[in-house]
Amino acid sequence: MAKIKIDWSNLTFSFRKTKTMYMATFGKDRKWDTGCFLPFGNVSMSPAAGVLNYGQGLFEGLKAQHTRDNKIVLFRPIENGRRIVDGCKRLCMPEFPPRRFVEIVKELVRKNREYIPPYGKGSLYIRPCLWGTGAILGVAPAPEYTFIAFTCPVGPYYKGGMTPIKIEFTADFHRSAPRGTGHVKSISNYAGTMYPSKLAKSRGYADCAYLDARSDRFIEEVGGANFFCLKGNKLSTPVTGSILPGITRKSVMTIARDILKLDVREREIPVAEAMAADECFCTGTAAVISPIGALTFKGKTHVVGGKFRVGETTSRLYSLLTKIQLQEETDRWNWVVEVPVR
Ligand code: PLP
Ligand code: COI
């Protein structure tokens, strides 16, 4: 298929509209309608919509890629479908069925396939959203909901991809609170990270990372990606109850355990421990695996492992994950889903 005119070699993680989006509505009859694919465009809703006034909304993120032999593949899309259901429960929204979610994502990718970057040049990012679009005045679940999914061709989330980044732990802000909404992909979790992230960026860091709001001692995550650190054979990732359970995080833990035979632990990680780690990295659909070269906390900077470079294990995990995603390594867990082109 002929590609549209895009400078594929210089893609960044930024918005660009594509041809087709999907929209379904959950109305007063308390059912999801059959939905439809339509040209990408603006949506209209009441100024009193629950999502606009009270943040009753969720989003997801997943990627479609071209393999070397030009197949189109998705990575664990059912997990995104399940995570949105978890979010629906927490935010009192009607559940969108995960299998239907996957079928819509596949068809949306097919319909926008000329926007999938060529092999090795990037991905087609898929952004499903679920919003309370019915009008409501009191703080309560909206009477109507809209599920929308659109796509966007993207390059690396952090400039330079596999180049090490500098991260600052903030002592001034928290991302989420114990028993709050940090563990679901609620839209309300993100606006509050913009100011801390802007401050960190103005000081030369790629992003800021957060500590837990209960004790201010344990690492939570980076604003849009999970955190890992390695010491010897022990790979650790935070578990605090208020982090987002990343699909990349879960996959990296499995690969590290099953293929690299690392001792993988989900546990509370004090900042001082990460500062003394051999390697650190963050993971996410957008971030993939981004190596962390230096960590700063309260003005003190530690170069991870004593050298500002990509660690050997980080590099092996990156290679294994991305090759599994592109069907270049055995996918023993059946994570990769092909999107047949009809
Ligand atoms: N943490 C936050 C706050 C996120 O928004 C994301 C992105 O989805 C992640 C972590 C990584 O999750 P995943 O690997 O499922 O993309
Ligand atoms: C993703 O990785 O898909 C996310 O949703 C993170 C977001 C900050 C871009």
Coordinates of C-alpha atoms and ligand atoms in Angstrom, one line a residue:
M1 CA 0.0 0.0 0.0
A2 CA 1.3 3.5 -0.9
K3 CA 2.4 5.4 2.2
I4 CA 1.3 9.0 2.8
K5 CA 4.0 11.7 2.9
I6 CA 5.6 11.7 6.3
D7 CA 9.3 12.1 7.2
W8 CA 9.5 8.6 8.7
S9 CA 13.1 9.0 9.8
N10 CA 12.3 11.9 12.1
L11 CA 9.2 10.9 14.0
T12 CA 8.8 12.1 17.5
F13 CA 6.1 11.3 20.1
S14 CA 3.8 14.1 19.1
F15 CA 0.3 14.4 17.7
R16 CA -0.5 14.1 14.1
K17 CA -4.0 13.3 12.9
T18 CA -4.7 10.2 10.9
K19 CA -7.6 9.2 8.7
T20 CA -10.0 7.2 10.8
M21 CA -11.2 7.1 14.4
Y22 CA -13.8 4.9 16.2
M23 CA -16.6 6.0 18.4
A24 CA -19.3 4.1 20.4
T25 CA -21.8 5.5 22.9
F26 CA -23.4 4.1 26.1
G27 CA -26.7 5.8 26.4
K28 CA -29.8 5.9 28.6
D29 CA -30.7 2.4 27.5
R30 CA -27.6 1.3 29.6
K31 CA -25.9 -0.5 26.6
W32 CA -23.0 0.2 24.3
D33 CA -24.2 0.8 20.8
T34 CA -22.6 -0.9 17.8
G35 CA -20.3 2.1 17.3
C36 CA -18.8 3.2 14.0
F37 CA -15.6 4.2 12.3
L38 CA -15.6 7.8 11.0
P39 CA -13.1 10.4 9.7
F40 CA -10.9 11.8 12.4
G41 CA -12.4 15.0 13.7
N42 CA -13.6 17.0 16.7
V43 CA -16.3 15.6 19.0
S44 CA -19.0 17.6 20.6
M45 CA -20.4 17.3 24.1
S46 CA -22.2 19.2 26.8
P47 CA -20.2 21.8 28.8
A48 CA -21.7 19.9 31.8
A49 CA -20.1 16.5 30.7
G50 CA -18.8 14.5 33.6
V51 CA -15.4 14.2 31.9
L52 CA -15.0 17.9 31.6
N53 CA -16.1 18.9 35.0
Y54 CA -15.1 16.0 37.2
G55 CA -12.4 14.1 35.2
Q56 CA -14.5 11.0 34.8
G57 CA -12.3 9.6 32.0
L58 CA -9.8 6.9 31.2
F59 CA -7.3 6.4 28.5
E60 CA -5.1 3.6 27.1
G61 CA -2.0 3.4 24.9
L62 CA -0.8 0.6 22.7
K63 CA 1.2 0.3 19.5
A64 CA 1.0 -1.3 16.1
Q65 CA 4.2 -2.0 14.2
H66 CA 5.4 -3.4 10.9
T67 CA 7.5 -6.5 11.2
R68 CA 10.5 -7.0 8.8
D69 CA 8.3 -9.0 6.5
N70 CA 5.6 -6.3 6.5
K71 CA 3.1 -8.0 8.8
I72 CA 1.2 -5.7 11.2
V73 CA 1.5 -6.7 14.9
L74 CA 0.1 -5.5 18.3
F75 CA 1.5 -6.3 21.7
R76 CA -0.8 -7.8 24.3
P77 CA -3.8 -5.7 23.4
I78 CA -6.1 -7.7 25.6
E79 CA -4.2 -6.4 28.6
N80 CA -5.1 -2.8 27.7
G81 CA -8.7 -4.0 27.3
R82 CA -8.6 -5.5 30.8
R83 CA -6.9 -2.5 32.4
I84 CA -9.6 -0.2 31.1
V85 CA -12.2 -2.5 32.8
D86 CA -10.3 -2.1 36.1
G87 CA -10.4 1.7 35.6
C88 CA -14.2 1.5 34.8
K89 CA -14.8 -0.1 38.2
R90 CA -12.9 2.5 40.1
L91 CA -14.4 5.5 38.2
C92 CA -18.0 4.1 38.1
M93 CA -18.1 3.9 34.3
P94 CA -19.7 1.2 32.2
E95 CA -17.3 -1.6 31.4
F96 CA -16.2 -1.8 27.7
P97 CA -15.8 -5.6 26.8
P98 CA -12.0 -6.4 26.4
R99 CA -12.5 -8.7 23.4
R100 CA -14.6 -6.1 21.6
F101 CA -11.8 -3.6 22.5
V102 CA -9.2 -5.8 20.7
E103 CA -11.4 -6.2 17.6
I104 CA -11.9 -2.4 17.4
V105 CA -8.2 -1.8 17.8
K106 CA -7.4 -4.3 15.0
E107 CA -9.9 -2.7 12.6
L108 CA -8.8 0.8 13.5
V109 CA -5.2 -0.1 12.7
R110 CA -6.2 -1.7 9.4
K111 CA -8.2 1.4 8.4
N112 CA -5.1 3.6 9.2
R113 CA -2.5 1.3 7.9
E114 CA -0.8 3.8 5.6
Y115 CA 0.2 5.7 8.8
I116 CA 2.1 2.7 10.3
P117 CA 5.7 3.7 10.0
P118 CA 7.9 1.4 7.8
Y119 CA 9.8 -1.4 9.7
G120 CA 12.2 0.1 12.2
K121 CA 11.0 3.7 11.9
G122 CA 8.5 3.8 14.7
S123 CA 4.9 2.7 15.5
L124 CA 1.3 3.6 15.1
Y125 CA 0.3 4.6 18.6
I126 CA -3.4 3.8 19.4
R127 CA -5.1 5.9 22.0
P128 CA -8.4 4.5 23.2
C129 CA -10.4 6.8 25.6
L130 CA -13.5 6.3 27.7
W131 CA -15.3 9.5 28.9
G132 CA -18.4 10.4 30.8
T133 CA -19.9 12.6 28.2
G134 CA -23.4 12.9 29.7
A135 CA -24.3 16.2 31.4
I136 CA -24.3 16.1 35.2
L137 CA -24.1 18.8 37.8
G138 CA -23.5 17.1 41.1
V139 CA -20.4 14.9 41.6
A140 CA -21.8 11.6 40.4
P141 CA -21.4 9.2 37.5
A142 CA -22.5 10.7 34.2
P143 CA -25.6 9.4 32.5
E144 CA -23.9 8.7 29.1
Y145 CA -20.5 7.6 28.0
T146 CA -18.4 7.7 24.9
F147 CA -15.6 5.3 23.9
I148 CA -13.2 6.8 21.3
A149 CA -10.1 5.4 19.7
F150 CA -7.7 7.3 17.4
T151 CA -4.2 6.7 16.2
C152 CA -1.0 8.6 15.6
P153 CA 2.4 7.6 14.0
V154 CA 5.1 8.1 16.7
G155 CA 8.8 7.9 17.3
P156 CA 10.7 7.7 20.6
Y157 CA 9.0 9.2 23.8
Y158 CA 12.4 10.4 25.2
K159 CA 14.7 12.1 22.7
G160 CA 17.3 9.7 21.3
G161 CA 15.5 6.4 22.2
M162 CA 18.1 4.1 23.7
T163 CA 20.4 7.0 24.9
P164 CA 20.6 7.3 28.7
I165 CA 18.3 9.9 30.3
K166 CA 18.7 12.0 33.5
I167 CA 15.8 11.7 36.0
E168 CA 15.1 13.8 39.0
F169 CA 13.2 12.4 42.0
T170 CA 10.9 15.2 43.3
A171 CA 10.8 15.9 47.0
D172 CA 8.0 18.5 46.4
F173 CA 5.2 16.6 44.6
H174 CA 3.4 13.3 44.6
R175 CA 1.7 11.7 41.6
S176 CA -0.9 9.7 43.5
A177 CA -2.0 8.8 47.0
P178 CA -2.5 5.5 48.8
R179 CA -6.0 4.1 47.9
G180 CA -6.4 6.8 45.3
T181 CA -6.5 6.3 41.5
G182 CA -2.8 5.9 40.7
H183 CA -3.3 2.2 39.8
V184 CA -5.7 3.0 37.0
K185 CA -5.2 5.0 33.9
S186 CA -7.5 7.8 35.0
I187 CA -7.0 11.1 33.0
S188 CA -7.0 12.9 36.4
N189 CA -3.6 11.4 37.2
Y190 CA -1.8 13.3 34.5
A191 CA -2.5 17.0 34.7
G192 CA -0.9 17.2 38.1
T193 CA 2.4 15.8 36.7
M194 CA 2.8 18.5 34.2
Y195 CA 4.2 21.2 36.6
P196 CA 6.7 18.9 38.3
S197 CA 7.8 17.5 34.9
K198 CA 8.1 21.1 33.5
L199 CA 10.3 22.1 36.5
A200 CA 12.5 19.0 36.1
K201 CA 12.8 19.6 32.3
S202 CA 13.8 23.3 32.9
R203 CA 16.6 22.0 35.0
G204 CA 17.9 19.7 32.2
Y205 CA 16.2 16.4 33.2
A206 CA 14.2 14.2 30.8
D207 CA 11.5 13.8 33.4
C208 CA 10.8 13.6 37.1
A209 CA 10.1 10.6 39.2
Y210 CA 7.9 10.3 42.3
L211 CA 8.1 8.9 45.8
D212 CA 5.2 7.3 47.6
A213 CA 2.8 9.7 49.3
R214 CA 2.6 7.7 52.5
S215 CA 6.2 7.7 53.7
D216 CA 8.0 9.8 51.1
R217 CA 10.7 7.1 51.1
F218 CA 9.9 4.6 48.4
I219 CA 10.1 5.0 44.6
E220 CA 6.8 5.0 42.7
E221 CA 7.4 5.7 39.0
V222 CA 8.3 8.2 36.4
G223 CA 5.2 10.3 35.3
G224 CA 4.3 8.0 32.4
A225 CA 6.6 5.0 32.8
N226 CA 7.5 2.4 35.5
F227 CA 10.8 2.2 37.2
F228 CA 13.3 -0.7 37.5
C229 CA 16.8 -1.0 39.1
L230 CA 19.3 -3.8 39.0
K231 CA 21.9 -4.7 41.6
G232 CA 23.9 -7.8 40.8
N233 CA 21.4 -10.5 39.7
K234 CA 18.5 -8.8 41.4
L235 CA 16.1 -6.8 39.3
S236 CA 13.6 -4.7 41.4
T237 CA 10.5 -2.7 40.5
P238 CA 8.4 -0.8 42.9
V239 CA 5.2 -2.0 44.4
T240 CA 3.3 0.6 46.5
G241 CA -0.3 0.2 45.5
S242 CA -0.5 3.5 43.8
I243 CA 1.6 2.9 40.7
L244 CA 0.1 2.1 37.3
P245 CA 0.5 -1.6 36.6
G246 CA 2.3 -1.3 33.3
I247 CA 2.0 -4.0 30.6
T248 CA 5.6 -3.4 29.6
R249 CA 6.6 -3.7 33.3
K250 CA 4.9 -7.0 33.5
S251 CA 6.5 -8.2 30.3
V252 CA 10.0 -7.1 31.3
M253 CA 9.6 -9.0 34.6
T254 CA 8.6 -12.2 32.8
I255 CA 11.5 -11.9 30.2
A256 CA 14.0 -11.1 33.0
R257 CA 12.8 -14.1 35.1
D258 CA 12.3 -16.6 32.3
I259 CA 15.0 -15.8 29.8
L260 CA 17.7 -13.9 31.7
K261 CA 17.1 -15.9 34.9
L262 CA 17.3 -12.8 37.0
D263 CA 16.0 -12.7 40.6
V264 CA 13.0 -10.4 39.9
R265 CA 11.3 -8.7 42.8
E266 CA 8.3 -6.4 43.2
R267 CA 9.0 -4.5 46.4
E268 CA 9.4 -1.2 48.2
I269 CA 12.6 0.5 46.9
P270 CA 14.1 3.3 49.0
V271 CA 15.7 6.1 46.8
A272 CA 19.1 5.5 48.4
E273 CA 19.0 1.9 47.0
A274 CA 18.3 3.1 43.4
M275 CA 21.2 5.5 43.8
A276 CA 23.5 2.6 44.5
A277 CA 22.1 0.4 41.7
D278 CA 24.2 -1.0 38.8
E279 CA 21.6 -0.1 36.2
C280 CA 18.2 1.7 36.2
F281 CA 15.6 2.1 33.5
C282 CA 12.0 2.9 33.0
T283 CA 9.4 1.1 30.9
G284 CA 6.2 1.9 29.1
T285 CA 4.4 1.6 25.8
A286 CA 5.6 5.0 24.8
A287 CA 8.9 4.8 26.7
V288 CA 9.6 1.1 25.7
I289 CA 12.7 0.6 27.8
S290 CA 14.5 3.9 28.5
P291 CA 17.9 3.6 30.2
I292 CA 18.5 6.0 33.1
G293 CA 22.1 7.3 33.2
A294 CA 21.8 9.6 36.2
L295 CA 19.4 10.1 39.1
T296 CA 19.1 13.3 41.2
F297 CA 17.5 13.7 44.6
K298 CA 17.5 16.8 46.7
G299 CA 20.3 18.3 44.6
K300 CA 22.6 15.2 44.8
T301 CA 23.3 13.4 41.5
H302 CA 24.4 9.8 41.2
V303 CA 25.6 8.5 37.9
V304 CA 24.0 5.1 37.7
G305 CA 26.6 2.3 38.0
G306 CA 29.4 5.0 38.0
K307 CA 29.2 5.4 34.2
F308 CA 26.7 7.4 32.1
R309 CA 25.9 4.6 29.7
V310 CA 23.4 1.9 28.7
G311 CA 23.8 -1.0 31.1
E312 CA 24.4 -4.5 29.6
T313 CA 21.2 -6.0 31.2
T314 CA 19.1 -3.0 30.1
S315 CA 20.4 -3.4 26.6
R316 CA 19.6 -7.2 26.6
L317 CA 16.1 -6.6 27.9
Y318 CA 15.5 -3.9 25.3
S319 CA 16.7 -6.2 22.6
L320 CA 14.6 -9.2 23.8
L321 CA 11.4 -7.1 24.3
T322 CA 11.6 -5.3 21.0
K323 CA 12.5 -8.5 19.1
I324 CA 9.7 -10.4 20.7
Q325 CA 7.3 -7.6 19.7
L326 CA 8.5 -7.8 16.1
Q327 CA 8.5 -11.6 15.9
E328 CA 12.3 -11.8 15.7
E329 CA 12.6 -13.8 18.9
T330 CA 10.4 -16.6 20.1
D331 CA 7.2 -15.4 21.6
R332 CA 6.7 -18.2 24.1
W333 CA 3.8 -16.5 25.8
N334 CA 1.7 -15.7 22.7
W335 CA 1.9 -12.0 23.4
V336 CA 2.0 -10.8 19.8
V337 CA -1.2 -10.4 17.9
E338 CA -1.2 -10.2 14.2
V339 CA -3.5 -7.8 12.4
P340 CA -4.4 -9.6 9.1
V341 CA -5.0 -7.1 6.3
R342 CA -8.2 -8.1 4.5
Ligands
PLP1 N1 3.0 4.5 34.5 C1 2.1 5.4 34.0 C2 1.7 6.5 34.9 C3 1.7 5.4 32.6 O1 0.9 6.3 32.2 C4 2.2 4.3 31.8 C5 1.7 4.2 30.4 O2 0.8 3.6 30.1 C6 3.0 3.4 32.4 C7 3.4 3.5 33.7 C8 3.5 2.2 31.5 O3 2.5 1.3 31.3 P1 2.5 0.4 30.0 O4 3.7 -0.3 30.0 O5 1.3 -0.4 30.1 O6 2.4 1.4 28.8
COI2 C1 1.9 5.1 27.2 O1 3.0 4.7 27.4 O2 1.1 4.6 26.4 C2 1.3 6.2 28.0 O3 0.1 6.3 28.0 C3 2.1 7.1 28.7 C4 1.8 8.5 28.4 C5 2.5 9.4 29.3 C6 2.2 8.9 27.0

